[in-house]
Amino acid sequence: MKVTVKANANIALTKYWGKKDAALKTPWNSSTSVTLDGLETTTTVEFDKKYKKDEFVLDGKEFGPETDEFKEVKEQLDIIRGKAKIKDNAKVVSNNNFPTAAGFASSASGLAALTFAASKAAGLNLSTKELSIISRMGSGSASRSLIDGFAIWHRGSAKDGSDSFAEQIAPKEHWPEFRILGCVISKNAKKIKSRAGMAQSVKTSPIFEQWYTNAEKDAQAMVKLIKEKKFEELGKLAQSNCILMHACAMTTQPPVIYWAPGTLEVMHKVLEMQDEGMKCYFTMDGGPQVKIICLASDVPKIKAALKEIEYVHEVIECKPGLGPRVVKENLF
Ligand code: PMV
């Protein structure tokens, strides 16, 4: 059976940076996010005996078995094949409608779409919790892209990782005027992948313990702020949590620095607007792009301010988005 799924990226409002158990891929701390409409991966999967080997095409480019991208996909397919007790090879074709691997969480939407599509194509009917756990094995943040609206990925404490999954804090309808403005600073793929960067941070950052202890408190506080729709407090918390994550990354050996000159320029602009009383806050993941957290009514003013910054190539406006869904149009 051929199945096509669309899944959306998410932006962490409080971040995940560091695995506690490398095999189970469980994190040191819980993290929270909002799923983003508009930043979407579409993936078609088919298992069939006619395929002599697994095949993976992303944005029109075929990735061979020696590439990291192919290995990531194969790992997920193997988990699904194991659960479904099938041996067939698969063809996977995937398209992103936003820059791949440059800090727009393409791994999150990609792995979520792949896991969901592959499980359906293999004849499985898994729960959101099970899908979230399997997605976590491919990319931590993907566990949160299984959720419509606002999500928390629990760090969990079970020895087998079975309680480390994402669940909904509130659906997207809870806060329709919530906005994320994704500022595209660079379309180049990042040099240090999150997976490698955070593994080094766990080993070498002198502030790692401080980071994850704080981040756990932040995640729990964020749940409450989302439920109570306390926008200003939420923005401030997201911003400070992001700075601490990047401080942890920067104090890693060798240093993991995702910020580009344009990143800093937008950060300063956001701080300037805050000083003028505007309620907008920045957050960045593993790349140079800045995501501005704001409310719909302030979007025109913020966009006008961003127009003055040469480094900003594009601004992508996102509302809270849907979880993954099966669609009819196949990619092959
Ligand atoms: O999903 P991963 O394993 O590539 O890690 C993502 C880490 C950050 O995006 C930097 C933070 C987060 O919580 O999404």
CSV table of C-alpha atoms and ligand atoms in Angstrom, one decimal:
chain,number,residue,atom,x,y,z
A,1,MET,CA,0.0,0.0,0.0
A,2,LYS,CA,1.2,3.5,-0.8
A,3,VAL,CA,0.5,6.1,1.9
A,4,THR,CA,1.1,9.9,1.8
A,5,VAL,CA,1.2,12.0,5.0
A,6,LYS,CA,1.7,15.7,5.6
A,7,ALA,CA,3.3,16.7,8.9
A,8,ASN,CA,4.3,20.1,10.2
A,9,ALA,CA,7.5,21.5,11.7
A,10,ASN,CA,7.3,22.7,15.3
A,11,ILE,CA,9.2,25.3,17.2
A,12,ALA,CA,10.4,24.5,20.7
A,13,LEU,CA,9.1,27.1,23.2
A,14,THR,CA,11.4,25.5,25.8
A,15,LYS,CA,14.1,23.4,24.2
A,16,TYR,CA,15.6,19.9,24.2
A,17,TRP,CA,19.4,19.8,24.0
A,18,GLY,CA,21.0,16.6,25.1
A,19,LYS,CA,20.2,12.9,25.4
A,20,LYS,CA,20.3,11.1,28.7
A,21,ASP,CA,20.2,7.6,27.1
A,22,ALA,CA,21.9,7.4,23.7
A,23,ALA,CA,20.2,4.1,22.8
A,24,LEU,CA,16.7,5.0,23.8
A,25,LYS,CA,17.1,8.6,22.7
A,26,THR,CA,15.5,10.0,25.8
A,27,PRO,CA,16.3,13.6,26.8
A,28,TRP,CA,17.7,15.1,30.0
A,29,ASN,CA,14.7,17.4,30.2
A,30,SER,CA,11.2,17.8,29.0
A,31,SER,CA,10.5,20.3,26.2
A,32,THR,CA,7.5,22.2,24.9
A,33,SER,CA,6.5,23.4,21.4
A,34,VAL,CA,3.9,24.7,19.0
A,35,THR,CA,3.3,22.9,15.8
A,36,LEU,CA,3.6,25.3,12.8
A,37,ASP,CA,1.1,25.5,10.0
A,38,GLY,CA,2.7,26.4,6.6
A,39,LEU,CA,6.1,24.6,7.3
A,40,GLU,CA,5.2,21.2,6.0
A,41,THR,CA,6.8,18.0,4.9
A,42,THR,CA,4.9,15.7,2.5
A,43,THR,CA,6.1,12.0,2.4
A,44,THR,CA,4.9,9.0,0.4
A,45,VAL,CA,6.0,5.5,1.5
A,46,GLU,CA,5.4,2.2,-0.2
A,47,PHE,CA,6.7,-1.2,1.0
A,48,ASP,CA,6.9,-3.7,-1.9
A,49,LYS,CA,8.9,-6.7,-3.0
A,50,LYS,CA,9.5,-4.9,-6.4
A,51,TYR,CA,12.1,-2.6,-4.6
A,52,LYS,CA,15.5,-4.4,-4.6
A,53,LYS,CA,16.7,-2.0,-1.9
A,54,ASP,CA,15.3,0.9,0.2
A,55,GLU,CA,15.2,4.2,-1.8
A,56,PHE,CA,15.0,7.7,-0.5
A,57,VAL,CA,14.4,10.9,-2.5
A,58,LEU,CA,14.2,14.3,-0.7
A,59,ASP,CA,13.3,17.5,-2.5
A,60,GLY,CA,14.0,15.8,-5.8
A,61,LYS,CA,17.5,14.4,-4.8
A,62,GLU,CA,18.2,10.7,-4.4
A,63,PHE,CA,20.2,9.9,-1.2
A,64,GLY,CA,22.5,6.8,-1.4
A,65,PRO,CA,23.0,4.3,1.4
A,66,GLU,CA,26.3,6.0,2.4
A,67,THR,CA,24.5,9.3,3.4
A,68,ASP,CA,23.4,10.2,6.9
A,69,GLU,CA,20.0,11.1,5.5
A,70,PHE,CA,19.5,7.6,4.1
A,71,LYS,CA,20.7,6.0,7.3
A,72,GLU,CA,18.2,8.0,9.3
A,73,VAL,CA,15.3,7.0,7.1
A,74,LYS,CA,16.4,3.3,7.1
A,75,GLU,CA,16.6,3.2,10.9
A,76,GLN,CA,12.9,4.4,11.0
A,77,LEU,CA,11.9,1.9,8.3
A,78,ASP,CA,13.6,-0.9,10.2
A,79,ILE,CA,11.7,-0.1,13.4
A,80,ILE,CA,8.4,-0.1,11.5
A,81,ARG,CA,9.3,-3.3,9.6
A,82,GLY,CA,10.1,-5.0,13.0
A,83,LYS,CA,6.7,-3.9,14.4
A,84,ALA,CA,4.8,-5.0,11.3
A,85,LYS,CA,6.8,-8.2,10.9
A,86,ILE,CA,7.5,-7.5,7.2
A,87,LYS,CA,10.7,-7.6,5.3
A,88,ASP,CA,9.9,-5.7,2.1
A,89,ASN,CA,12.1,-2.8,1.0
A,90,ALA,CA,10.5,0.6,0.7
A,91,LYS,CA,10.5,3.6,-1.5
A,92,VAL,CA,10.3,7.0,0.3
A,93,VAL,CA,9.8,10.3,-1.5
A,94,SER,CA,9.6,13.5,0.6
A,95,ASN,CA,9.3,17.2,-0.1
A,96,ASN,CA,9.7,20.1,2.2
A,97,ASN,CA,8.1,23.5,1.5
A,98,PHE,CA,10.8,25.3,3.5
A,99,PRO,CA,14.7,25.2,3.7
A,100,THR,CA,15.9,21.8,4.7
A,101,ALA,CA,18.3,21.3,7.7
A,102,ALA,CA,18.9,25.0,8.4
A,103,GLY,CA,17.1,25.4,11.6
A,104,PHE,CA,13.5,25.2,10.5
A,105,ALA,CA,13.1,21.8,12.1
A,106,SER,CA,12.8,19.9,8.9
A,107,SER,CA,14.0,16.8,10.8
A,108,ALA,CA,10.9,17.1,13.0
A,109,SER,CA,8.3,17.3,10.3
A,110,GLY,CA,10.3,14.9,8.1
A,111,LEU,CA,10.6,12.2,10.7
A,112,ALA,CA,7.0,12.6,11.9
A,113,ALA,CA,5.7,12.3,8.4
A,114,LEU,CA,7.9,9.3,7.6
A,115,THR,CA,7.0,7.5,10.8
A,116,PHE,CA,3.3,8.0,10.3
A,117,ALA,CA,3.3,7.2,6.6
A,118,ALA,CA,5.5,4.2,7.0
A,119,SER,CA,3.4,2.8,9.8
A,120,LYS,CA,0.2,3.1,7.8
A,121,ALA,CA,1.9,1.7,4.6
A,122,ALA,CA,3.0,-1.3,6.7
A,123,GLY,CA,-0.6,-1.9,7.8
A,124,LEU,CA,-0.1,-0.7,11.4
A,125,ASN,CA,-2.6,1.4,13.3
A,126,LEU,CA,-0.5,3.0,16.0
A,127,SER,CA,-1.6,5.5,18.7
A,128,THR,CA,-0.2,9.0,18.7
A,129,LYS,CA,1.8,8.0,21.8
A,130,GLU,CA,3.4,5.0,20.0
A,131,LEU,CA,4.1,7.2,16.9
A,132,SER,CA,5.7,9.9,19.1
A,133,ILE,CA,8.0,7.3,20.7
A,134,ILE,CA,9.1,5.9,17.4
A,135,SER,CA,9.6,9.4,15.9
A,136,ARG,CA,11.7,10.2,18.9
A,137,MET,CA,14.2,7.5,17.9
A,138,GLY,CA,14.8,9.4,14.6
A,139,SER,CA,14.8,13.0,15.8
A,140,GLY,CA,13.9,14.1,19.3
A,141,SER,CA,11.9,17.1,18.2
A,142,ALA,CA,9.9,14.9,15.8
A,143,SER,CA,8.1,13.4,18.8
A,144,ARG,CA,6.4,16.8,19.2
A,145,SER,CA,5.4,17.2,15.5
A,146,LEU,CA,2.9,14.4,16.1
A,147,ILE,CA,0.8,16.8,18.1
A,148,ASP,CA,-1.8,19.4,16.9
A,149,GLY,CA,-1.2,22.8,18.5
A,150,PHE,CA,0.8,23.0,21.7
A,151,ALA,CA,2.8,20.0,22.9
A,152,ILE,CA,5.0,18.8,25.8
A,153,TRP,CA,7.5,16.0,25.3
A,154,HIS,CA,7.9,14.4,28.7
A,155,ARG,CA,11.5,13.4,29.5
A,156,GLY,CA,10.1,10.3,31.3
A,157,SER,CA,11.8,8.0,33.8
A,158,ALA,CA,10.9,4.5,32.7
A,159,LYS,CA,13.9,2.2,32.0
A,160,ASP,CA,12.6,1.3,28.6
A,161,GLY,CA,11.8,4.9,27.5
A,162,SER,CA,8.0,4.1,27.3
A,163,ASP,CA,7.0,7.3,29.1
A,164,SER,CA,9.1,9.7,27.1
A,165,PHE,CA,6.6,10.9,24.5
A,166,ALA,CA,4.8,14.0,23.4
A,167,GLU,CA,1.3,14.9,24.3
A,168,GLN,CA,-1.0,17.8,23.7
A,169,ILE,CA,-1.1,20.8,26.1
A,170,ALA,CA,-3.8,22.6,24.1
A,171,PRO,CA,-5.2,22.3,20.5
A,172,LYS,CA,-4.4,24.9,17.9
A,173,GLU,CA,-7.9,26.5,18.4
A,174,HIS,CA,-6.9,27.3,22.0
A,175,TRP,CA,-4.8,30.3,20.8
A,176,PRO,CA,-5.7,31.2,17.1
A,177,GLU,CA,-4.0,34.6,17.3
A,178,PHE,CA,-0.6,33.1,18.4
A,179,ARG,CA,2.0,33.7,15.7
A,180,ILE,CA,5.5,32.6,14.9
A,181,LEU,CA,7.4,34.7,12.3
A,182,GLY,CA,10.2,32.6,10.8
A,183,CYS,CA,12.9,34.9,9.5
A,184,VAL,CA,15.0,33.2,6.8
A,185,ILE,CA,18.6,34.4,7.4
A,186,SER,CA,20.3,31.7,5.4
A,187,LYS,CA,19.1,28.8,3.2
A,188,ASN,CA,22.4,26.9,3.6
A,189,ALA,CA,22.3,23.6,5.5
A,190,LYS,CA,23.9,23.9,9.0
A,191,LYS,CA,27.4,22.6,9.5
A,192,ILE,CA,26.8,20.9,12.8
A,193,LYS,CA,23.7,18.8,13.1
A,194,SER,CA,21.8,19.0,16.4
A,195,ARG,CA,22.4,15.3,17.0
A,196,ALA,CA,26.2,15.7,17.0
A,197,GLY,CA,26.2,19.1,18.6
A,198,MET,CA,24.2,18.1,21.6
A,199,ALA,CA,26.1,14.9,22.2
A,200,GLN,CA,29.3,17.1,22.5
A,201,SER,CA,27.5,19.5,24.8
A,202,VAL,CA,26.5,16.6,27.2
A,203,LYS,CA,30.2,15.6,27.4
A,204,THR,CA,31.9,19.0,27.4
A,205,SER,CA,29.8,22.0,28.3
A,206,PRO,CA,30.6,23.2,31.8
A,207,ILE,CA,27.0,24.5,32.2
A,208,PHE,CA,25.2,21.4,30.9
A,209,GLU,CA,23.8,20.5,34.3
A,210,GLN,CA,22.6,24.0,34.9
A,211,TRP,CA,21.0,24.0,31.4
A,212,TYR,CA,18.9,20.9,31.8
A,213,THR,CA,17.9,21.5,35.4
A,214,ASN,CA,16.6,25.0,34.4
A,215,ALA,CA,15.1,23.7,31.2
A,216,GLU,CA,13.0,21.1,33.1
A,217,LYS,CA,11.6,23.8,35.3
A,218,ASP,CA,11.0,26.0,32.2
A,219,ALA,CA,9.0,23.2,30.5
A,220,GLN,CA,6.7,22.7,33.4
A,221,ALA,CA,6.2,26.5,33.8
A,222,MET,CA,5.5,26.8,30.0
A,223,VAL,CA,2.7,24.3,30.2
A,224,LYS,CA,0.9,26.5,32.7
A,225,LEU,CA,1.5,29.7,30.7
A,226,ILE,CA,0.1,28.1,27.5
A,227,LYS,CA,-3.0,26.9,29.3
A,228,GLU,CA,-3.6,30.3,30.9
A,229,LYS,CA,-2.6,32.1,27.7
A,230,LYS,CA,-0.2,34.4,29.5
A,231,PHE,CA,1.5,35.8,26.4
A,232,GLU,CA,4.1,38.2,27.8
A,233,GLU,CA,5.4,35.7,30.4
A,234,LEU,CA,5.4,32.9,27.8
A,235,GLY,CA,7.5,35.1,25.4
A,236,LYS,CA,10.0,36.0,28.1
A,237,LEU,CA,10.4,32.4,29.2
A,238,ALA,CA,10.8,31.1,25.6
A,239,GLN,CA,13.5,33.8,25.0
A,240,SER,CA,15.5,33.1,28.1
A,241,ASN,CA,15.3,29.4,27.7
A,242,CYS,CA,16.6,29.7,24.1
A,243,ILE,CA,19.5,31.9,25.2
A,244,LEU,CA,20.5,29.3,27.9
A,245,MET,CA,20.4,26.5,25.3
A,246,HIS,CA,22.6,28.4,22.9
A,247,ALA,CA,25.0,29.3,25.8
A,248,CYS,CA,25.2,25.6,26.5
A,249,ALA,CA,25.9,24.9,22.8
A,250,MET,CA,28.5,27.7,22.6
A,251,THR,CA,30.4,26.5,25.7
A,252,THR,CA,30.8,23.1,24.1
A,253,GLN,CA,34.1,21.8,22.8
A,254,PRO,CA,34.5,22.3,19.9
A,255,PRO,CA,32.0,25.3,20.1
A,256,VAL,CA,28.6,24.9,18.5
A,257,ILE,CA,27.7,28.4,17.3
A,258,TYR,CA,24.5,28.5,15.1
A,259,TRP,CA,24.1,32.3,15.2
A,260,ALA,CA,25.1,34.2,12.0
A,261,PRO,CA,25.5,38.0,11.8
A,262,GLY,CA,21.9,38.3,10.6
A,263,THR,CA,20.7,36.2,13.6
A,264,LEU,CA,22.2,38.8,16.0
A,265,GLU,CA,20.8,41.7,14.0
A,266,VAL,CA,17.3,40.4,14.3
A,267,MET,CA,17.8,39.6,18.0
A,268,HIS,CA,18.8,43.2,18.6
A,269,LYS,CA,15.8,44.5,16.6
A,270,VAL,CA,13.4,42.3,18.7
A,271,LEU,CA,15.0,43.6,21.9
A,272,GLU,CA,14.7,47.2,20.7
A,273,MET,CA,11.0,46.6,19.9
A,274,GLN,CA,10.5,45.1,23.4
A,275,ASP,CA,12.0,48.3,24.9
A,276,GLU,CA,9.4,50.3,22.9
A,277,GLY,CA,6.7,48.2,24.5
A,278,MET,CA,6.0,45.7,21.7
A,279,LYS,CA,5.2,42.2,22.8
A,280,CYS,CA,7.6,40.1,20.6
A,281,TYR,CA,10.3,37.6,21.6
A,282,PHE,CA,12.9,35.7,19.7
A,283,THR,CA,13.8,32.0,19.7
A,284,MET,CA,16.3,30.0,17.6
A,285,ASP,CA,17.0,26.3,17.2
A,286,GLY,CA,20.0,24.6,15.6
A,287,GLY,CA,20.5,27.1,12.9
A,288,PRO,CA,20.8,30.8,12.1
A,289,GLN,CA,17.0,31.4,11.5
A,290,VAL,CA,15.2,33.5,14.1
A,291,LYS,CA,11.6,32.8,15.0
A,292,ILE,CA,9.7,35.7,16.5
A,293,ILE,CA,6.9,34.8,18.9
A,294,CYS,CA,4.1,37.4,18.7
A,295,LEU,CA,0.4,37.9,18.4
A,296,ALA,CA,-1.5,38.4,15.1
A,297,SER,CA,-2.3,42.1,15.9
A,298,ASP,CA,1.4,43.0,16.0
A,299,VAL,CA,2.5,41.2,12.8
A,300,PRO,CA,2.3,44.1,10.4
A,301,LYS,CA,4.5,46.3,12.6
A,302,ILE,CA,7.0,43.6,13.2
A,303,LYS,CA,7.2,42.7,9.5
A,304,ALA,CA,7.7,46.4,8.6
A,305,ALA,CA,10.6,46.6,11.1
A,306,LEU,CA,12.2,43.4,9.6
A,307,LYS,CA,12.0,44.9,6.1
A,308,GLU,CA,14.8,47.2,7.2
A,309,ILE,CA,17.2,44.3,7.9
A,310,GLU,CA,19.1,43.3,4.8
A,311,TYR,CA,20.0,39.8,6.2
A,312,VAL,CA,16.3,38.8,6.3
A,313,HIS,CA,15.5,37.2,3.0
A,314,GLU,CA,12.0,36.1,3.8
A,315,VAL,CA,9.5,36.1,6.6
A,316,ILE,CA,7.3,33.1,7.0
A,317,GLU,CA,4.2,33.7,9.1
A,318,CYS,CA,2.9,30.6,10.9
A,319,LYS,CA,-0.1,30.0,13.1
A,320,PRO,CA,-0.4,27.0,15.4
A,321,GLY,CA,-0.7,24.0,13.1
A,322,LEU,CA,-2.2,20.5,12.7
A,323,GLY,CA,-0.7,17.2,13.6
A,324,PRO,CA,0.1,14.7,10.8
A,325,ARG,CA,-2.6,13.6,8.5
A,326,VAL,CA,-3.0,11.2,5.6
A,327,VAL,CA,-3.6,12.9,2.2
A,328,LYS,CA,-4.8,11.5,-1.1
A,329,GLU,CA,-2.2,12.9,-3.5
A,330,ASN,CA,0.9,10.6,-3.7
A,331,LEU,CA,4.3,11.9,-4.7
A,332,PHE,CA,5.0,8.9,-7.0
B,1,PMV,O1,15.2,16.9,16.8
B,1,PMV,P1,16.7,16.9,17.0
B,1,PMV,O2,17.1,15.6,17.6
B,1,PMV,O3,17.4,17.3,15.8
B,1,PMV,O4,17.0,18.1,18.0
B,1,PMV,C1,16.5,19.4,17.9
B,1,PMV,C2,17.0,20.3,19.0
B,1,PMV,C3,16.5,21.7,18.9
B,1,PMV,O5,15.8,22.0,17.7
B,1,PMV,C4,17.7,22.7,18.9
B,1,PMV,C5,15.7,22.1,20.1
B,1,PMV,C6,14.3,21.5,20.1
B,1,PMV,O6,13.8,21.2,21.2
B,1,PMV,O7,13.6,21.4,19.1
